[in-house]
Coordinates of C-alpha atoms and ligand atoms in Angstrom, one line a residue:
X1 CA 127.7 68.5 2.0
X2 CA 131.3 67.7 1.0
X3 CA 133.6 65.4 3.0
X4 CA 136.4 66.6 5.1
X5 CA 139.7 66.3 3.4
X6 CA 141.4 64.1 5.8
X7 CA 144.7 62.7 4.8
X8 CA 146.3 59.9 6.9
X9 CA 149.8 60.5 6.9
X10 CA 150.8 57.6 8.8
X11 CA 153.3 56.5 6.0
X12 CA 155.1 60.0 6.8
X13 CA 154.1 62.3 3.9
X14 CA 155.4 65.1 6.5
X15 CA 158.5 65.0 8.4
X16 CA 157.4 63.3 11.7
X17 CA 160.3 63.8 13.6
X18 CA 160.3 66.2 16.5
X19 CA 162.2 69.6 16.6
X20 CA 161.6 72.4 18.9
X21 CA 158.2 71.1 20.1
X22 CA 159.0 67.9 22.0
X23 CA 156.2 65.7 23.2
X24 CA 157.8 62.6 24.8
X25 CA 155.4 61.4 27.1
X26 CA 151.7 60.9 27.9
X27 CA 149.1 63.2 26.9
X28 CA 145.4 63.8 26.6
X29 CA 144.3 63.3 30.0
X30 CA 141.2 65.2 29.7
X31 CA 138.6 63.2 28.0
X32 CA 135.6 65.3 27.6
X33 CA 132.5 64.2 25.8
X34 CA 131.5 66.7 23.5
X35 CA 128.2 67.5 25.0
X36 CA 127.1 70.7 22.6
X37 CA 127.2 70.6 18.8
X38 CA 125.6 73.4 16.5
X39 CA 127.1 72.9 13.2
X40 CA 125.4 75.8 11.5
X41 CA 126.5 78.2 14.1
X42 CA 130.0 76.6 14.0
X43 CA 130.4 77.1 10.1
X44 CA 129.6 80.8 10.6
X45 CA 132.0 80.8 13.5
X46 CA 134.7 79.5 11.3
X47 CA 133.8 81.8 8.4
X48 CA 133.8 84.9 10.9
X49 CA 137.3 83.9 12.3
X50 CA 138.8 83.3 9.0
X51 CA 137.6 86.7 7.7
X52 CA 138.7 88.5 10.7
X53 CA 141.9 86.7 10.8
X54 CA 142.8 87.5 7.1
X55 CA 141.7 91.0 7.6
X56 CA 144.6 91.1 10.5
X57 CA 147.0 89.3 8.4
X58 CA 146.5 91.7 5.5
X59 CA 147.1 94.8 7.7
X60 CA 150.2 93.2 9.2
X61 CA 151.4 92.0 6.0
X62 CA 151.3 88.6 7.0
X63 CA 151.2 85.8 4.7
X64 CA 150.2 82.9 6.9
X65 CA 149.3 82.5 10.8
X66 CA 150.0 78.9 12.5
X67 CA 148.4 78.4 15.8
X68 CA 149.9 75.7 17.8
X69 CA 147.4 73.8 20.1
X70 CA 149.9 73.6 22.9
X71 CA 152.0 71.0 24.7
X72 CA 151.8 68.9 27.8
X73 CA 153.9 69.9 30.8
X74 CA 155.6 67.6 32.6
X75 CA 156.3 66.8 36.3
X76 CA 159.9 67.3 37.2
X77 CA 161.9 63.7 36.7
X78 CA 158.6 61.9 35.8
X79 CA 156.5 61.3 32.7
X80 CA 153.3 62.6 34.3
X81 CA 152.0 65.6 33.1
X82 CA 150.3 68.7 34.6
X83 CA 146.7 69.0 33.2
X84 CA 146.7 70.4 29.9
X85 CA 145.1 73.4 28.7
X86 CA 144.9 74.4 25.2
X87 CA 146.1 77.5 23.6
X88 CA 143.3 79.7 23.7
X89 CA 143.7 81.0 20.3
X90 CA 143.3 77.3 19.4
X91 CA 140.5 76.8 21.2
X92 CA 138.8 80.1 19.7
X93 CA 138.8 77.9 16.1
X94 CA 138.4 74.2 17.4
X95 CA 136.2 72.4 19.8
X96 CA 139.5 70.4 20.6
X97 CA 140.5 70.8 24.2
X98 CA 142.5 67.8 25.0
X99 CA 144.4 67.8 21.8
X100 CA 148.4 68.8 22.3
X101 CA 150.8 68.6 19.5
X102 CA 148.4 70.0 16.6
X103 CA 148.6 72.9 14.5
X104 CA 146.0 75.2 12.5
X105 CA 147.7 76.9 9.5
X106 CA 145.9 79.7 8.1
X107 CA 146.9 81.5 4.9
X108 CA 145.4 84.1 2.8
X109 CA 143.6 82.2 0.3
X110 CA 143.5 78.1 0.7
X111 CA 141.2 76.5 3.2
X112 CA 142.7 76.2 6.9
X113 CA 144.8 73.4 7.3
X114 CA 144.8 71.3 10.6
X115 CA 147.7 69.0 11.5
X116 CA 145.7 66.7 13.9
X117 CA 148.0 64.7 16.0
X118 CA 146.2 61.3 16.8
X119 CA 148.9 59.0 18.2
X120 CA 148.4 55.3 18.3
X121 CA 149.1 55.0 22.1
X122 CA 148.0 51.9 24.3
X123 CA 149.2 53.8 27.6
X124 CA 146.2 56.3 26.9
X125 CA 143.1 56.6 25.1
X126 CA 144.2 58.6 21.9
X127 CA 142.0 61.7 20.7
X128 CA 138.8 60.6 18.5
X129 CA 139.0 60.7 14.8
X130 CA 138.1 64.2 13.4
X131 CA 134.3 64.6 13.5
X132 CA 132.5 65.8 10.4
X133 CA 130.6 68.7 11.9
X134 CA 133.9 70.5 12.7
X135 CA 136.3 68.9 10.4
X136 CA 134.7 69.7 7.0
X137 CA 135.8 73.3 7.3
X138 CA 139.6 72.4 7.5
X139 CA 142.0 70.3 5.6
X140 CA 142.8 67.8 8.1
X141 CA 145.8 66.0 8.0
X142 CA 146.4 63.1 10.7
X143 CA 149.5 62.6 12.3
X144 CA 151.0 59.9 14.4
X145 CA 153.6 62.4 15.9
X146 CA 153.2 65.8 17.1
X147 CA 153.5 68.2 14.3
X148 CA 157.0 69.0 13.4
X149 CA 157.2 72.9 12.6
X150 CA 160.8 72.6 11.3
X151 CA 159.4 70.4 8.4
X152 CA 156.9 73.0 7.1
X153 CA 157.6 75.8 4.8
X154 CA 156.0 79.2 4.9
X155 CA 154.8 80.8 1.7
X156 CA 156.0 84.0 3.0
X157 CA 156.2 86.1 6.1
X158 CA 154.5 83.8 8.6
X159 CA 153.5 84.2 12.4
X160 CA 153.5 81.3 14.9
X161 CA 151.0 81.7 17.8
X162 CA 152.4 79.4 20.5
X163 CA 152.9 79.1 24.4
X164 CA 156.4 78.5 24.0
X165 CA 159.1 79.5 21.7
X166 CA 160.2 76.4 19.6
X167 CA 163.8 75.9 18.5
X168 CA 164.4 75.5 14.9
X169 CA 161.6 77.4 13.5
X170 CA 161.8 77.9 10.0
X171 CA 163.3 81.1 8.8
X172 CA 160.6 83.8 7.8
X173 CA 158.3 82.6 10.9
X174 CA 158.0 85.1 13.7
X175 CA 156.9 83.9 17.2
X176 CA 153.9 85.7 18.8
X177 CA 154.2 88.9 16.8
X178 CA 152.6 91.3 19.2
X179 CA 150.5 93.7 17.0
X180 CA 149.0 90.4 15.1
X181 CA 148.2 88.9 18.4
X182 CA 146.7 92.1 19.6
X183 CA 144.4 92.5 16.6
X184 CA 143.2 88.8 17.1
X185 CA 142.6 89.5 20.8
X186 CA 140.5 92.4 19.9
X187 CA 138.5 90.5 17.4
X188 CA 138.0 87.8 20.2
X189 CA 136.3 90.6 22.5
X190 CA 133.2 90.2 20.1
X191 CA 131.9 86.8 20.2
X192 CA 129.9 84.9 17.6
X193 CA 126.5 83.3 18.0
X194 CA 128.3 79.9 18.2
X195 CA 130.7 81.1 21.0
X196 CA 127.7 82.6 22.8
X197 CA 125.8 79.2 22.6
X198 CA 128.9 77.3 24.0
X199 CA 128.9 79.5 26.8
X200 CA 125.1 79.1 27.3
X201 CA 125.8 75.5 27.6
X202 CA 128.6 75.9 30.0
X203 CA 126.5 78.0 32.3
X204 CA 123.9 75.3 32.0
X205 CA 126.4 72.7 33.0
X206 CA 127.9 74.6 35.7
X207 CA 124.4 75.7 37.4
X208 CA 123.7 71.8 37.5
X209 CA 127.1 71.7 39.7
X210 CA 125.7 74.8 41.8
X211 CA 122.3 73.2 42.5
X212 CA 124.1 70.1 44.1
X213 CA 126.8 72.3 45.7
X214 CA 124.0 74.2 47.6
X215 CA 122.1 71.1 48.5
X216 CA 125.3 69.4 49.8
X217 CA 126.1 72.7 51.8
X218 CA 122.6 72.6 53.4
X219 CA 123.2 68.8 54.4
X220 CA 126.3 69.6 56.3
X221 CA 129.1 68.5 53.9
X222 CA 132.5 69.4 54.0
X223 CA 134.2 71.3 51.0
X224 CA 135.7 68.3 49.4
X225 CA 132.4 66.8 49.6
X226 CA 130.9 69.6 48.1
X227 CA 133.3 69.9 45.6
X228 CA 132.8 66.4 44.4
X229 CA 129.1 66.8 44.3
X230 CA 129.7 69.9 42.1
X231 CA 132.0 67.8 39.5
X232 CA 129.4 64.9 39.7
X233 CA 126.4 66.8 39.0
X234 CA 128.2 69.1 36.4
X235 CA 129.6 65.8 34.9
X236 CA 133.1 67.4 34.7
X237 CA 136.2 66.3 36.1
X238 CA 138.4 68.8 38.3
X239 CA 141.0 69.1 35.3
X240 CA 138.2 69.7 32.8
X241 CA 137.0 72.7 34.6
X242 CA 138.1 76.1 33.4
X243 CA 139.6 77.0 36.7
X244 CA 139.9 75.7 40.3
X245 CA 136.7 75.8 41.8
X246 CA 136.4 78.3 45.0
X247 CA 134.5 76.3 47.7
X248 CA 134.9 78.1 51.0
X249 CA 132.8 77.3 54.1
X250 CA 132.6 80.3 56.6
X251 CA 135.6 82.3 56.9
X252 CA 137.0 80.7 53.6
X253 CA 134.7 82.7 51.9
X254 CA 137.0 85.8 52.7
X255 CA 139.9 84.2 50.7
X256 CA 139.4 85.6 47.1
X257 CA 140.8 82.6 45.6
X258 CA 140.4 80.0 48.5
X259 CA 142.2 77.0 47.1
X260 CA 141.6 74.6 50.0
X261 CA 139.2 71.5 50.0
X262 CA 138.9 70.7 53.9
X263 CA 138.2 66.8 54.0
X264 CA 136.1 67.7 57.1
X265 CA 133.3 69.9 57.8
X266 CA 133.5 72.4 60.2
X267 CA 131.6 72.1 63.4
X268 CA 129.2 74.5 62.3
X269 CA 128.7 75.5 58.6
X270 CA 127.6 79.1 58.7
X271 CA 128.1 80.4 55.4
X272 CA 129.4 79.0 52.1
X273 CA 130.9 81.1 49.1
X274 CA 131.1 78.7 45.8
X275 CA 132.8 80.3 42.7
X276 CA 132.9 77.2 40.0
X277 CA 132.7 76.9 36.3
X278 CA 132.2 74.6 33.6
X279 CA 133.7 74.2 30.1
X280 CA 131.7 73.6 26.7
X281 CA 133.9 73.0 23.8
X282 CA 136.7 75.2 25.2
X283 CA 134.5 77.8 26.3
X284 CA 134.2 78.8 30.1
X285 CA 131.5 79.6 32.6
X286 CA 132.5 81.6 35.6
X287 CA 129.9 81.6 38.5
X288 CA 129.7 82.4 42.1
X289 CA 126.9 82.1 44.4
X290 CA 127.0 82.6 48.6
X291 CA 124.7 80.8 51.0
X292 CA 123.7 81.5 54.6
X293 CA 122.7 78.2 56.5
X294 CA 120.0 80.3 58.7
X295 CA 119.3 83.3 57.1
X296 CA 119.9 86.1 59.8
X297 CA 121.8 89.3 59.0
X298 CA 124.2 87.3 56.8
X299 CA 121.4 85.9 54.8
X300 CA 119.8 89.5 54.4
X301 CA 123.1 90.7 53.2
X302 CA 123.1 88.1 50.6
X303 CA 120.0 89.2 49.3
X304 CA 120.8 92.8 49.3
X305 CA 124.2 91.8 47.3
X306 CA 122.0 90.0 44.7
X307 CA 119.9 92.9 44.2
X308 CA 122.8 94.9 43.5
X309 CA 124.5 92.2 41.2
X310 CA 121.3 92.5 39.2
X311 CA 121.2 96.1 38.8
X312 CA 124.9 96.1 37.8
X313 CA 124.2 93.2 35.3
X314 CA 121.3 95.0 33.7
X315 CA 123.4 98.0 33.4
X316 CA 126.4 96.2 31.3
X317 CA 124.8 97.7 28.2
X318 CA 126.4 98.8 24.9
X319 CA 128.4 101.9 25.2
X320 CA 129.0 101.7 29.0
X321 CA 132.6 102.5 30.2
X322 CA 133.2 99.6 32.1
X323 CA 135.2 101.5 34.5
X324 CA 132.3 103.8 35.5
X325 CA 130.2 100.5 36.3
X326 CA 133.1 99.2 38.5
X327 CA 133.0 102.8 40.3
X328 CA 129.0 102.2 40.4
X329 CA 129.4 98.8 41.8
X330 CA 132.0 100.5 44.8
X331 CA 129.1 103.1 45.5
X332 CA 126.1 100.4 45.4
X333 CA 128.4 97.9 47.8
X334 CA 129.2 101.0 50.1
X335 CA 125.7 101.7 50.1
X336 CA 124.8 98.3 51.0
X337 CA 127.3 98.4 53.9
X338 CA 125.8 101.7 55.4
X339 CA 122.3 100.3 55.0
X340 CA 123.4 97.3 57.2
X341 CA 125.3 99.7 59.7
X342 CA 128.6 98.3 58.9
X343 CA 129.9 101.5 57.6
X344 CA 128.9 104.9 59.0
X345 CA 129.8 107.3 56.5
X346 CA 128.3 108.4 53.0
X347 CA 128.9 105.7 50.3
X348 CA 130.5 108.3 48.1
X349 CA 133.1 109.3 50.6
X350 CA 133.7 105.6 51.5
X351 CA 134.4 105.2 47.6
X352 CA 136.7 108.6 47.4
X353 CA 138.7 107.4 50.7
X354 CA 139.5 104.0 49.4
X355 CA 137.4 102.7 52.3
X356 CA 135.0 100.7 50.1
X357 CA 138.0 98.9 48.5
X358 CA 139.0 97.5 52.0
X359 CA 135.8 95.4 51.6
X360 CA 135.5 95.1 47.7
X361 CA 139.1 94.5 46.9
X362 CA 138.9 93.1 43.3
X363 CA 137.6 94.3 39.9
X364 CA 133.9 94.4 38.9
X365 CA 134.8 91.3 36.3
X366 CA 136.2 90.7 33.4
X367 CA 135.8 89.4 29.9
X368 CA 135.2 85.5 29.2
X369 CA 135.4 83.4 26.5
X370 CA 138.1 80.6 25.6
X371 CA 140.0 82.0 28.8
X372 CA 138.2 82.6 31.9
X373 CA 140.0 85.9 31.9
X374 CA 139.7 86.8 28.3
X375 CA 142.1 89.0 26.6
X376 CA 142.1 92.6 25.7
X377 CA 140.1 94.0 28.6
X378 CA 142.7 96.7 29.0
X379 CA 143.8 97.8 25.7
X380 CA 142.7 100.2 22.9
X381 CA 144.4 99.0 19.9
X382 CA 146.7 96.9 18.3
X383 CA 149.6 98.6 19.8
X384 CA 148.5 97.5 23.1
X385 CA 147.8 101.2 24.1
X386 CA 146.6 100.6 27.8
X387 CA 143.2 102.1 29.0
X388 CA 144.3 103.1 32.5
X389 CA 142.3 101.8 35.5
X390 CA 140.9 104.3 37.7
X391 CA 143.3 105.6 40.2
X392 CA 143.3 103.3 43.5
X393 CA 141.7 100.1 41.6
X394 CA 144.8 98.1 40.3
X395 CA 142.7 94.5 40.1
X396 CA 140.3 95.7 37.3
X397 CA 140.9 93.6 34.6
X398 CA 138.1 95.3 32.1
X399 CA 138.5 99.0 31.3
X400 CA 136.9 99.2 27.6
X401 CA 133.7 100.7 26.7
X402 CA 131.2 97.6 26.2
X403 CA 130.0 96.7 22.7
X404 CA 127.3 94.4 21.4
X405 CA 128.8 90.8 21.4
X406 CA 131.2 91.4 24.4
X407 CA 130.6 88.4 27.2
X408 CA 131.8 89.2 30.5
X409 CA 131.2 88.8 34.3
X410 CA 129.7 90.9 36.6
X411 CA 131.1 89.7 40.1
X412 CA 130.4 92.7 43.0
X413 CA 131.2 91.3 46.6
X414 CA 132.5 92.3 50.1
X415 CA 134.5 90.3 52.3
X416 CA 135.8 90.5 56.0
X417 CA 139.5 90.0 55.1
X418 CA 142.0 90.3 58.3
X419 CA 144.8 91.9 56.4
X420 CA 142.7 94.7 55.0
X421 CA 140.6 95.3 57.9
X422 CA 143.7 95.7 60.1
X423 CA 145.0 98.3 57.8
X424 CA 141.7 100.1 57.9
X425 CA 141.4 99.9 61.7
X426 CA 145.1 101.7 61.7
X427 CA 144.0 104.4 59.4
X428 CA 142.3 107.7 59.6
X429 CA 139.2 106.2 58.5
X430 CA 138.8 103.5 61.5
X431 CA 136.0 105.5 62.9
X432 CA 134.0 105.0 59.8
X433 CA 133.4 101.2 60.7
X434 CA 131.2 99.6 63.0
X435 CA 134.1 97.3 64.1
X436 CA 131.5 95.5 66.6
X437 CA 129.6 94.3 63.7
X438 CA 132.5 93.6 61.7
X439 CA 133.8 91.3 64.2
X440 CA 130.5 89.4 64.5
X441 CA 130.3 89.0 60.7
X442 CA 133.9 87.8 60.3
X443 CA 133.4 83.9 60.8
X444 CA 130.9 84.3 57.9
X445 CA 133.7 85.4 55.4
X446 CA 132.3 87.2 52.5
X447 CA 129.8 87.2 49.8
X448 CA 130.1 87.4 46.1
X449 CA 127.5 86.9 43.3
X450 CA 128.8 86.4 39.9
X451 CA 127.0 85.8 36.5
X452 CA 128.2 85.9 32.9
X453 CA 126.5 88.2 30.7
X454 CA 126.2 89.3 27.1
X455 CA 125.8 92.9 25.8
X456 CA 123.2 93.0 23.1
X457 CA 122.4 95.7 20.7
X458 CA 119.8 96.6 23.2
X459 CA 119.9 95.6 26.7
X460 CA 121.8 92.5 28.0
X461 CA 121.5 88.7 28.1
X462 CA 122.3 87.1 31.5
X463 CA 123.2 83.6 30.6
X464 CA 124.0 82.4 34.3
X465 CA 120.4 83.7 35.7
X466 CA 119.0 82.1 32.7
X467 CA 120.3 78.8 33.7
X468 CA 119.3 79.0 37.0
X469 CA 115.7 79.9 36.1
X470 CA 115.4 76.9 33.9
X471 CA 113.7 74.0 35.8
X472 CA 116.2 71.9 37.4
Ligands
LIG1 N1 136.8 82.7 39.1 C1 137.5 83.6 39.1 C2 136.9 84.8 38.9 O1 135.8 85.3 39.1 O2 137.5 85.8 38.2
MN2 MN1 135.2 85.9 37.4
MN3 MN1 134.5 83.4 39.5

């Protein structure tokens, strides 16, 4: 085992002045314990990334790729920061989620170089020193200032992948070349074993939170109390979660990305929709469950949606056109609504006329990885040629034919959303709806069931159900 080449540059072997990328204030608010380490898997992961990135570089005649970790964003007129999110391309290489001001530099031959920003900072806890299990794959240069791109000399044509375009880039360095990025995005759609293991772990963490949230709901807790119970059980502070948790009681379940967290519990908690994930080494879980306080028709509907969701998840096999699966979801959801006498129209007709879209107005799911809504779901090639969505389905985020190694969500649902119901009531299809029942169900909000699944060579692995099936 050879040691990581960690070169302390406190003495200034690299120009440490800030140029272009200015970090002026505090940083690293997220202090996430590294919960999961898979050394052998990570070695294979880095080796895959390197091979794939070099193939993309060769195809694009690029000599170096520079991936910046990102920078904190400050509140206006203050030195407080918004929660930092790493550049997802950086996170796809390194398990460093709280490390602004770093740069990964990949060339066609040498070991990748990591400029690792580790300030001396008595206002905050600085990042821990590089850990051997990941650092041994890089030449690590520890810096006490954020990396200064203007002080680096590319060996030829270089591409910088970064959220913001810095001033003063050395000549020959292009920012976010579209065709190169698309190639890297397409590569990221097929996950390595290491990435899948990170998402297995992220799901386990999330399901600990989901169990606690369900208990809190049944105990009559408020949305805020449920949210806090979730974070405590998952062991992740809100800023560490991959997205803002959706914690909706009653009618709030009908707001697709409900962002409130009511402090007080409602007089009656009838239903509960929670869409909440977790992070593992920069990889996300994205999980939704819906609960009924007292069973009843709404409880039966949840069971029916659960069965629909399982079937759709099992059908996300290699070779499946996700657009077809999305349309199957519409037919299945319409069938469900017919079975419960909400709709009085044939399911196929409900889909063709757009009636089902008034109850299920979002896409069936999306790729997931270092981004909750991961990249390249809608493109065919490095030119970004779009793979069109079916007409009338503008929010579908994934239109590709699935292949082994894809990780994606399956999240069907139906909701009683006032604005969409009003449109339907005013349309020629108003008579297809049992409005008495819709009015009775509106106080329950809606239902969504969401799992994260891996497409295998044969069949599908459901990371979320696997985590729920483990003993608590
Ligand atoms: N949590 C956001 C989504 O399910 O896409
Ligand atoms: Mn999702
Ligand atoms: Mn979700």
